[in-house]
Amino acid sequence: MDTANKMASADKHSDSSAEPEKTPEPIQDPEKILITQADQLYDSFKTKELYELLLQHKDVKNDEILWRLARAARDLAQLSTTKADMKKTLVYEAFEYAKKALSINQNNFACHKWFAICISDVGDYEGIKQKISNAFIIRDHFLKAIELNPADATSMHLMGLWCFTFAEMPWYQQKIASVLFAKPPESTYNEALTYFMKAENVDPNFYSMNLLMLGKTYLKVNNNKLALLYLTKAVEYPAKTEEDNKAKTEAEELLKKVGK
């Protein structure tokens, strides 16, 4: 056997006896890993842990991380255990994160949704005039969120809440609105119902507050039968958060009045 054949034979022997090379595992994107961890904490209602995790990454230029940080800061602000001064700090902090997320990606429905939620919260500290001034901005961002993701029930619920708020706006706030705008923000209870029902159709029983608002809005349009149905659903909703408990308590109070 010549040298060349010997070498070929050696190569074949080596190939047949050696273990096959393992395909290297793809390197995982650390930001994607972070988002997965964040979503697990959110689903587990671990609000403080979620906020503390994401806060370490507040300077990233990733809209998916930043809107989640805005949500976490806002959720922490909403907890009853959060002191008033800290709540205010978190509300403004959440708005800055939401604003940054939206500046990075205007095609992300969640950025529009959380920007609208956070600017609404900021309005609570800046007076009724500013809150009304923000009304059209809030509405437009909720509508954009729905346009970008028609399957997001929360955006539809929030748009329903916007409609409900302006349907029942007190007369003195209407006067302020008429000074600020040639055509002030307005809506009807029926329009609110449309969005609340769209949300429920997209994701049935997804949110205790949507059930409560359906009950309250049906009361406003004098449909007690459907009001009773949704208020009862709100009471029976399995409470996992403070907000769920608030919805349940309010629904119970309304049921007592409707039952009289």
PDB file of C-alpha atoms in Angstrom:
ATOM      1  CA  MET A   1       0.000   0.000   0.000  1.00  0.00           C
ATOM      2  CA  ASP A   2       1.527   3.366  -0.992  1.00  0.00           C
ATOM      3  CA  THR A   3       1.791   6.298   1.318  1.00  0.00           C
ATOM      4  CA  ALA A   4      -1.200   8.105  -0.123  1.00  0.00           C
ATOM      5  CA  ASN A   5      -3.423   5.066   0.384  1.00  0.00           C
ATOM      6  CA  LYS A   6      -2.138   4.615   3.917  1.00  0.00           C
ATOM      7  CA  MET A   7      -3.028   8.220   4.744  1.00  0.00           C
ATOM      8  CA  ALA A   8      -6.501   7.813   3.240  1.00  0.00           C
ATOM      9  CA  SER A   9      -6.984   4.598   5.189  1.00  0.00           C
ATOM     10  CA  ALA A  10      -5.889   6.318   8.406  1.00  0.00           C
ATOM     11  CA  ASP A  11      -8.310   9.192   7.800  1.00  0.00           C
ATOM     12  CA  LYS A  12     -11.194   6.771   7.249  1.00  0.00           C
ATOM     13  CA  HIS A  13     -10.319   4.868  10.394  1.00  0.00           C
ATOM     14  CA  SER A  14     -10.052   8.087  12.383  1.00  0.00           C
ATOM     15  CA  ASP A  15     -13.406   9.342  11.029  1.00  0.00           C
ATOM     16  CA  SER A  16     -15.179   6.114  11.890  1.00  0.00           C
ATOM     17  CA  SER A  17     -13.844   5.827  15.421  1.00  0.00           C
ATOM     18  CA  ALA A  18     -14.035   9.465  16.578  1.00  0.00           C
ATOM     19  CA  GLU A  19     -17.180  10.829  18.159  1.00  0.00           C
ATOM     20  CA  PRO A  20     -19.196  13.052  15.824  1.00  0.00           C
ATOM     21  CA  GLU A  21     -18.622  16.752  16.386  1.00  0.00           C
ATOM     22  CA  LYS A  22     -21.375  18.402  18.400  1.00  0.00           C
ATOM     23  CA  THR A  23     -23.129  21.360  16.849  1.00  0.00           C
ATOM     24  CA  PRO A  24     -22.396  24.322  19.085  1.00  0.00           C
ATOM     25  CA  GLU A  25     -25.469  25.685  20.824  1.00  0.00           C
ATOM     26  CA  PRO A  26     -26.524  29.074  19.530  1.00  0.00           C
ATOM     27  CA  ILE A  27     -25.531  31.962  21.766  1.00  0.00           C
ATOM     28  CA  GLN A  28     -28.665  33.241  23.484  1.00  0.00           C
ATOM     29  CA  ASP A  29     -29.438  36.937  23.350  1.00  0.00           C
ATOM     30  CA  PRO A  30     -29.096  38.257  26.940  1.00  0.00           C
ATOM     31  CA  GLU A  31     -31.873  40.799  26.350  1.00  0.00           C
ATOM     32  CA  LYS A  32     -34.256  38.048  25.251  1.00  0.00           C
ATOM     33  CA  ILE A  33     -33.342  36.054  28.351  1.00  0.00           C
ATOM     34  CA  LEU A  34     -34.054  39.142  30.464  1.00  0.00           C
ATOM     35  CA  ILE A  35     -37.460  39.618  28.825  1.00  0.00           C
ATOM     36  CA  THR A  36     -38.339  35.970  29.492  1.00  0.00           C
ATOM     37  CA  GLN A  37     -37.339  36.347  33.163  1.00  0.00           C
ATOM     38  CA  ALA A  38     -39.345  39.570  33.410  1.00  0.00           C
ATOM     39  CA  ASP A  39     -42.457  37.961  31.956  1.00  0.00           C
ATOM     40  CA  GLN A  40     -42.188  35.066  34.390  1.00  0.00           C
ATOM     41  CA  LEU A  41     -42.029  37.490  37.318  1.00  0.00           C
ATOM     42  CA  TYR A  42     -44.955  39.481  35.922  1.00  0.00           C
ATOM     43  CA  ASP A  43     -47.058  36.339  35.540  1.00  0.00           C
ATOM     44  CA  SER A  44     -46.189  35.437  39.143  1.00  0.00           C
ATOM     45  CA  PHE A  45     -47.315  38.908  40.391  1.00  0.00           C
ATOM     46  CA  LYS A  46     -43.833  39.573  41.806  1.00  0.00           C
ATOM     47  CA  THR A  47     -44.047  43.320  41.210  1.00  0.00           C
ATOM     48  CA  LYS A  48     -41.147  44.535  43.343  1.00  0.00           C
ATOM     49  CA  GLU A  49     -38.750  41.823  42.141  1.00  0.00           C
ATOM     50  CA  LEU A  50     -39.687  42.595  38.539  1.00  0.00           C
ATOM     51  CA  TYR A  51     -39.066  46.309  38.998  1.00  0.00           C
ATOM     52  CA  GLU A  52     -35.710  45.718  40.686  1.00  0.00           C
ATOM     53  CA  LEU A  53     -34.620  43.341  37.924  1.00  0.00           C
ATOM     54  CA  LEU A  54     -35.512  45.678  35.072  1.00  0.00           C
ATOM     55  CA  LEU A  55     -34.245  48.810  36.816  1.00  0.00           C
ATOM     56  CA  GLN A  56     -30.712  47.461  36.385  1.00  0.00           C
ATOM     57  CA  HIS A  57     -31.251  47.798  32.617  1.00  0.00           C
ATOM     58  CA  LYS A  58     -32.928  51.231  32.495  1.00  0.00           C
ATOM     59  CA  ASP A  59     -30.298  52.621  30.111  1.00  0.00           C
ATOM     60  CA  VAL A  60     -30.784  50.020  27.380  1.00  0.00           C
ATOM     61  CA  LYS A  61     -32.050  51.003  23.952  1.00  0.00           C
ATOM     62  CA  ASN A  62     -34.539  48.157  23.769  1.00  0.00           C
ATOM     63  CA  ASP A  63     -38.207  49.138  23.596  1.00  0.00           C
ATOM     64  CA  GLU A  64     -39.383  45.710  24.807  1.00  0.00           C
ATOM     65  CA  ILE A  65     -37.385  46.059  28.012  1.00  0.00           C
ATOM     66  CA  LEU A  66     -38.264  49.719  28.546  1.00  0.00           C
ATOM     67  CA  TRP A  67     -42.044  49.393  28.232  1.00  0.00           C
ATOM     68  CA  ARG A  68     -41.893  46.489  30.663  1.00  0.00           C
ATOM     69  CA  LEU A  69     -39.904  48.681  33.056  1.00  0.00           C
ATOM     70  CA  ALA A  70     -42.533  51.427  32.680  1.00  0.00           C
ATOM     71  CA  ARG A  71     -45.232  48.878  33.487  1.00  0.00           C
ATOM     72  CA  ALA A  72     -43.310  47.546  36.495  1.00  0.00           C
ATOM     73  CA  ALA A  73     -42.734  51.046  37.906  1.00  0.00           C
ATOM     74  CA  ARG A  74     -46.385  51.912  37.381  1.00  0.00           C
ATOM     75  CA  ASP A  75     -47.596  48.664  38.961  1.00  0.00           C
ATOM     76  CA  LEU A  76     -45.373  49.269  41.986  1.00  0.00           C
ATOM     77  CA  ALA A  77     -46.797  52.788  42.288  1.00  0.00           C
ATOM     78  CA  GLN A  78     -50.315  51.347  42.350  1.00  0.00           C
ATOM     79  CA  LEU A  79     -49.696  49.061  45.324  1.00  0.00           C
ATOM     80  CA  SER A  80     -51.376  50.140  48.559  1.00  0.00           C
ATOM     81  CA  THR A  81     -48.121  49.529  50.437  1.00  0.00           C
ATOM     82  CA  THR A  82     -46.272  52.160  48.370  1.00  0.00           C
ATOM     83  CA  LYS A  83     -45.954  55.472  50.234  1.00  0.00           C
ATOM     84  CA  ALA A  84     -47.345  58.630  48.620  1.00  0.00           C
ATOM     85  CA  ASP A  85     -43.989  60.298  47.886  1.00  0.00           C
ATOM     86  CA  MET A  86     -42.580  57.092  46.395  1.00  0.00           C
ATOM     87  CA  LYS A  87     -45.740  56.615  44.359  1.00  0.00           C
ATOM     88  CA  LYS A  88     -45.316  60.032  42.754  1.00  0.00           C
ATOM     89  CA  THR A  89     -41.655  59.320  41.992  1.00  0.00           C
ATOM     90  CA  LEU A  90     -42.551  56.003  40.369  1.00  0.00           C
ATOM     91  CA  VAL A  91     -45.358  57.559  38.299  1.00  0.00           C
ATOM     92  CA  TYR A  92     -42.998  60.108  36.736  1.00  0.00           C
ATOM     93  CA  GLU A  93     -40.276  57.481  36.385  1.00  0.00           C
ATOM     94  CA  ALA A  94     -42.661  55.150  34.556  1.00  0.00           C
ATOM     95  CA  PHE A  95     -43.621  57.943  32.177  1.00  0.00           C
ATOM     96  CA  GLU A  96     -39.960  58.580  31.284  1.00  0.00           C
ATOM     97  CA  TYR A  97     -39.384  54.892  30.529  1.00  0.00           C
ATOM     98  CA  ALA A  98     -42.555  54.714  28.427  1.00  0.00           C
ATOM     99  CA  LYS A  99     -41.575  57.867  26.533  1.00  0.00           C
ATOM    100  CA  LYS A 100     -38.123  56.440  25.810  1.00  0.00           C
ATOM    101  CA  ALA A 101     -39.581  53.107  24.655  1.00  0.00           C
ATOM    102  CA  LEU A 102     -41.942  54.882  22.256  1.00  0.00           C
ATOM    103  CA  SER A 103     -39.126  57.030  20.852  1.00  0.00           C
ATOM    104  CA  ILE A 104     -37.229  53.832  20.009  1.00  0.00           C
ATOM    105  CA  ASN A 105     -40.118  52.010  18.328  1.00  0.00           C
ATOM    106  CA  GLN A 106     -43.317  53.697  17.185  1.00  0.00           C
ATOM    107  CA  ASN A 107     -44.580  50.438  15.696  1.00  0.00           C
ATOM    108  CA  ASN A 108     -44.783  48.581  19.002  1.00  0.00           C
ATOM    109  CA  PHE A 109     -48.374  48.547  20.246  1.00  0.00           C
ATOM    110  CA  ALA A 110     -47.273  48.086  23.864  1.00  0.00           C
ATOM    111  CA  CYS A 111     -45.182  51.271  23.730  1.00  0.00           C
ATOM    112  CA  HIS A 112     -48.253  53.272  22.691  1.00  0.00           C
ATOM    113  CA  LYS A 113     -50.410  51.611  25.331  1.00  0.00           C
ATOM    114  CA  TRP A 114     -48.024  52.223  28.219  1.00  0.00           C
ATOM    115  CA  PHE A 115     -47.205  55.751  27.094  1.00  0.00           C
ATOM    116  CA  ALA A 116     -50.932  56.548  27.226  1.00  0.00           C
ATOM    117  CA  ILE A 117     -51.366  54.895  30.640  1.00  0.00           C
ATOM    118  CA  CYS A 118     -48.351  56.691  32.103  1.00  0.00           C
ATOM    119  CA  ILE A 119     -49.198  60.155  30.774  1.00  0.00           C
ATOM    120  CA  SER A 120     -52.675  59.689  32.232  1.00  0.00           C
ATOM    121  CA  ASP A 121     -51.142  58.890  35.632  1.00  0.00           C
ATOM    122  CA  VAL A 122     -48.897  61.963  35.435  1.00  0.00           C
ATOM    123  CA  GLY A 123     -52.006  64.066  34.825  1.00  0.00           C
ATOM    124  CA  ASP A 124     -53.271  63.104  38.282  1.00  0.00           C
ATOM    125  CA  TYR A 125     -50.434  65.187  39.762  1.00  0.00           C
ATOM    126  CA  GLU A 126     -50.664  68.131  37.386  1.00  0.00           C
ATOM    127  CA  GLY A 127     -54.254  69.213  37.842  1.00  0.00           C
ATOM    128  CA  ILE A 128     -57.515  68.779  35.989  1.00  0.00           C
ATOM    129  CA  LYS A 129     -56.568  71.293  33.273  1.00  0.00           C
ATOM    130  CA  GLN A 130     -53.470  69.324  32.301  1.00  0.00           C
ATOM    131  CA  LYS A 131     -55.322  66.008  32.568  1.00  0.00           C
ATOM    132  CA  ILE A 132     -57.971  67.210  30.127  1.00  0.00           C
ATOM    133  CA  SER A 133     -55.255  68.655  27.854  1.00  0.00           C
ATOM    134  CA  ASN A 134     -53.700  65.185  27.658  1.00  0.00           C
ATOM    135  CA  ALA A 135     -57.033  63.552  26.777  1.00  0.00           C
ATOM    136  CA  PHE A 136     -56.641  63.525  23.005  1.00  0.00           C
ATOM    137  CA  ILE A 137     -53.023  62.338  23.258  1.00  0.00           C
ATOM    138  CA  ILE A 138     -54.127  59.455  25.473  1.00  0.00           C
ATOM    139  CA  ARG A 139     -57.007  58.544  23.166  1.00  0.00           C
ATOM    140  CA  ASP A 140     -54.817  58.615  20.052  1.00  0.00           C
ATOM    141  CA  HIS A 141     -52.194  56.339  21.575  1.00  0.00           C
ATOM    142  CA  PHE A 142     -54.802  53.820  22.733  1.00  0.00           C
ATOM    143  CA  LEU A 143     -56.300  53.819  19.240  1.00  0.00           C
ATOM    144  CA  LYS A 144     -52.841  53.346  17.717  1.00  0.00           C
ATOM    145  CA  ALA A 145     -52.191  50.410  20.068  1.00  0.00           C
ATOM    146  CA  ILE A 146     -55.454  48.810  18.930  1.00  0.00           C
ATOM    147  CA  GLU A 147     -54.596  49.441  15.286  1.00  0.00           C
ATOM    148  CA  LEU A 148     -51.164  47.803  15.701  1.00  0.00           C
ATOM    149  CA  ASN A 149     -52.543  44.854  17.683  1.00  0.00           C
ATOM    150  CA  PRO A 150     -56.304  44.265  17.342  1.00  0.00           C
ATOM    151  CA  ALA A 151     -55.925  41.162  19.526  1.00  0.00           C
ATOM    152  CA  ASP A 152     -54.860  43.100  22.631  1.00  0.00           C
ATOM    153  CA  ALA A 153     -57.875  43.122  24.922  1.00  0.00           C
ATOM    154  CA  THR A 154     -56.249  45.478  27.436  1.00  0.00           C
ATOM    155  CA  SER A 155     -55.909  48.308  24.906  1.00  0.00           C
ATOM    156  CA  MET A 156     -59.592  47.921  24.050  1.00  0.00           C
ATOM    157  CA  HIS A 157     -60.530  47.976  27.730  1.00  0.00           C
ATOM    158  CA  LEU A 158     -58.509  51.152  28.254  1.00  0.00           C
ATOM    159  CA  MET A 159     -60.143  52.829  25.281  1.00  0.00           C
ATOM    160  CA  GLY A 160     -63.498  51.881  26.810  1.00  0.00           C
ATOM    161  CA  LEU A 161     -62.388  53.453  30.079  1.00  0.00           C
ATOM    162  CA  TRP A 162     -61.469  56.648  28.223  1.00  0.00           C
ATOM    163  CA  CYS A 163     -64.944  56.756  26.675  1.00  0.00           C
ATOM    164  CA  PHE A 164     -66.639  56.075  30.019  1.00  0.00           C
ATOM    165  CA  THR A 165     -64.631  58.835  31.727  1.00  0.00           C
ATOM    166  CA  PHE A 166     -65.701  61.456  29.207  1.00  0.00           C
ATOM    167  CA  ALA A 167     -69.264  60.187  29.027  1.00  0.00           C
ATOM    168  CA  GLU A 168     -69.668  60.971  32.729  1.00  0.00           C
ATOM    169  CA  MET A 169     -67.474  64.083  32.881  1.00  0.00           C
ATOM    170  CA  PRO A 170     -68.840  66.537  35.487  1.00  0.00           C
ATOM    171  CA  TRP A 171     -70.150  69.896  34.226  1.00  0.00           C
ATOM    172  CA  TYR A 172     -67.272  71.911  35.735  1.00  0.00           C
ATOM    173  CA  GLN A 173     -64.728  69.756  33.910  1.00  0.00           C
ATOM    174  CA  GLN A 174     -66.730  70.174  30.703  1.00  0.00           C
ATOM    175  CA  LYS A 175     -66.392  73.946  31.135  1.00  0.00           C
ATOM    176  CA  ILE A 176     -62.612  73.616  31.474  1.00  0.00           C
ATOM    177  CA  ALA A 177     -62.493  71.368  28.416  1.00  0.00           C
ATOM    178  CA  SER A 178     -64.526  73.823  26.350  1.00  0.00           C
ATOM    179  CA  VAL A 179     -62.003  76.567  27.183  1.00  0.00           C
ATOM    180  CA  LEU A 180     -59.032  74.366  26.217  1.00  0.00           C
ATOM    181  CA  PHE A 181     -60.436  72.947  22.991  1.00  0.00           C
ATOM    182  CA  ALA A 182     -62.658  74.233  20.206  1.00  0.00           C
ATOM    183  CA  LYS A 183     -64.096  70.709  20.242  1.00  0.00           C
ATOM    184  CA  PRO A 184     -63.509  69.205  23.693  1.00  0.00           C
ATOM    185  CA  PRO A 185     -63.136  65.442  24.233  1.00  0.00           C
ATOM    186  CA  GLU A 186     -66.462  63.683  24.501  1.00  0.00           C
ATOM    187  CA  SER A 187     -67.918  60.196  24.304  1.00  0.00           C
ATOM    188  CA  THR A 188     -70.973  58.113  25.239  1.00  0.00           C
ATOM    189  CA  TYR A 189     -71.689  55.127  27.440  1.00  0.00           C
ATOM    190  CA  ASN A 190     -72.641  53.143  24.349  1.00  0.00           C
ATOM    191  CA  GLU A 191     -69.234  53.832  22.829  1.00  0.00           C
ATOM    192  CA  ALA A 192     -67.608  52.695  26.058  1.00  0.00           C
ATOM    193  CA  LEU A 193     -69.708  49.517  25.966  1.00  0.00           C
ATOM    194  CA  THR A 194     -68.515  48.803  22.430  1.00  0.00           C
ATOM    195  CA  TYR A 195     -64.877  48.769  23.526  1.00  0.00           C
ATOM    196  CA  PHE A 196     -65.489  46.833  26.750  1.00  0.00           C
ATOM    197  CA  MET A 197     -67.393  44.183  24.792  1.00  0.00           C
ATOM    198  CA  LYS A 198     -64.717  44.036  22.082  1.00  0.00           C
ATOM    199  CA  ALA A 199     -62.160  43.395  24.821  1.00  0.00           C
ATOM    200  CA  GLU A 200     -64.325  40.644  26.311  1.00  0.00           C
ATOM    201  CA  ASN A 201     -64.856  39.027  22.909  1.00  0.00           C
ATOM    202  CA  VAL A 202     -61.129  39.041  22.160  1.00  0.00           C
ATOM    203  CA  ASP A 203     -60.195  37.512  25.526  1.00  0.00           C
ATOM    204  CA  PRO A 204     -63.190  36.393  27.634  1.00  0.00           C
ATOM    205  CA  ASN A 205     -62.922  36.887  31.396  1.00  0.00           C
ATOM    206  CA  PHE A 206     -59.400  38.283  31.020  1.00  0.00           C
ATOM    207  CA  TYR A 207     -59.674  41.118  33.533  1.00  0.00           C
ATOM    208  CA  SER A 208     -61.771  41.740  36.626  1.00  0.00           C
ATOM    209  CA  MET A 209     -61.952  45.477  35.884  1.00  0.00           C
ATOM    210  CA  ASN A 210     -63.392  44.891  32.428  1.00  0.00           C
ATOM    211  CA  LEU A 211     -66.184  42.823  33.973  1.00  0.00           C
ATOM    212  CA  LEU A 212     -66.799  45.570  36.541  1.00  0.00           C
ATOM    213  CA  MET A 213     -66.851  48.294  33.892  1.00  0.00           C
ATOM    214  CA  LEU A 214     -69.280  46.292  31.756  1.00  0.00           C
ATOM    215  CA  GLY A 215     -71.566  46.067  34.779  1.00  0.00           C
ATOM    216  CA  LYS A 216     -71.248  49.782  35.564  1.00  0.00           C
ATOM    217  CA  THR A 217     -71.796  50.831  31.958  1.00  0.00           C
ATOM    218  CA  TYR A 218     -74.860  48.623  31.527  1.00  0.00           C
ATOM    219  CA  LEU A 219     -76.258  50.313  34.650  1.00  0.00           C
ATOM    220  CA  LYS A 220     -75.681  53.688  32.999  1.00  0.00           C
ATOM    221  CA  VAL A 221     -77.733  52.644  29.954  1.00  0.00           C
ATOM    222  CA  ASN A 222     -80.451  51.142  32.187  1.00  0.00           C
ATOM    223  CA  ASN A 223     -79.859  47.523  31.251  1.00  0.00           C
ATOM    224  CA  ASN A 224     -80.023  45.985  34.728  1.00  0.00           C
ATOM    225  CA  LYS A 225     -80.183  42.428  33.463  1.00  0.00           C
ATOM    226  CA  LEU A 226     -76.776  42.572  31.770  1.00  0.00           C
ATOM    227  CA  ALA A 227     -75.418  44.763  34.567  1.00  0.00           C
ATOM    228  CA  LEU A 228     -76.259  42.007  37.073  1.00  0.00           C
ATOM    229  CA  LEU A 229     -74.611  39.414  34.843  1.00  0.00           C
ATOM    230  CA  TYR A 230     -71.262  41.217  34.612  1.00  0.00           C
ATOM    231  CA  LEU A 231     -71.209  42.487  38.182  1.00  0.00           C
ATOM    232  CA  THR A 232     -71.754  38.911  39.352  1.00  0.00           C
ATOM    233  CA  LYS A 233     -68.886  37.780  37.123  1.00  0.00           C
ATOM    234  CA  ALA A 234     -66.680  40.478  38.671  1.00  0.00           C
ATOM    235  CA  VAL A 235     -67.537  39.226  42.167  1.00  0.00           C
ATOM    236  CA  GLU A 236     -66.829  35.618  41.192  1.00  0.00           C
ATOM    237  CA  TYR A 237     -63.566  36.436  39.414  1.00  0.00           C
ATOM    238  CA  PRO A 238     -60.639  34.665  41.153  1.00  0.00           C
ATOM    239  CA  ALA A 239     -58.812  37.526  42.862  1.00  0.00           C
ATOM    240  CA  LYS A 240     -55.025  37.475  42.490  1.00  0.00           C
ATOM    241  CA  THR A 241     -54.171  41.167  42.791  1.00  0.00           C
ATOM    242  CA  GLU A 242     -55.189  44.207  44.817  1.00  0.00           C
ATOM    243  CA  GLU A 243     -56.993  45.466  41.721  1.00  0.00           C
ATOM    244  CA  ASP A 244     -59.037  42.265  41.526  1.00  0.00           C
ATOM    245  CA  ASN A 245     -60.081  42.742  45.154  1.00  0.00           C
ATOM    246  CA  LYS A 246     -61.070  46.352  44.470  1.00  0.00           C
ATOM    247  CA  ALA A 247     -63.173  45.245  41.498  1.00  0.00           C
ATOM    248  CA  LYS A 248     -64.844  42.584  43.607  1.00  0.00           C
ATOM    249  CA  THR A 249     -65.644  45.003  46.454  1.00  0.00           C
ATOM    250  CA  GLU A 250     -67.100  47.634  44.122  1.00  0.00           C
ATOM    251  CA  ALA A 251     -69.143  45.021  42.244  1.00  0.00           C
ATOM    252  CA  GLU A 252     -70.563  43.708  45.534  1.00  0.00           C
ATOM    253  CA  GLU A 253     -71.611  47.227  46.550  1.00  0.00           C
ATOM    254  CA  LEU A 254     -73.287  47.846  43.200  1.00  0.00           C
ATOM    255  CA  LEU A 255     -75.093  44.514  43.357  1.00  0.00           C
ATOM    256  CA  LYS A 256     -76.591  45.486  46.709  1.00  0.00           C
ATOM    257  CA  LYS A 257     -77.980  48.671  45.177  1.00  0.00           C
ATOM    258  CA  VAL A 258     -79.261  46.990  42.017  1.00  0.00           C
ATOM    259  CA  GLY A 259     -80.881  44.249  44.088  1.00  0.00           C
ATOM    260  CA  LYS A 260     -82.992  46.756  46.068  1.00  0.00           C
TER     261      LYS A 260
END
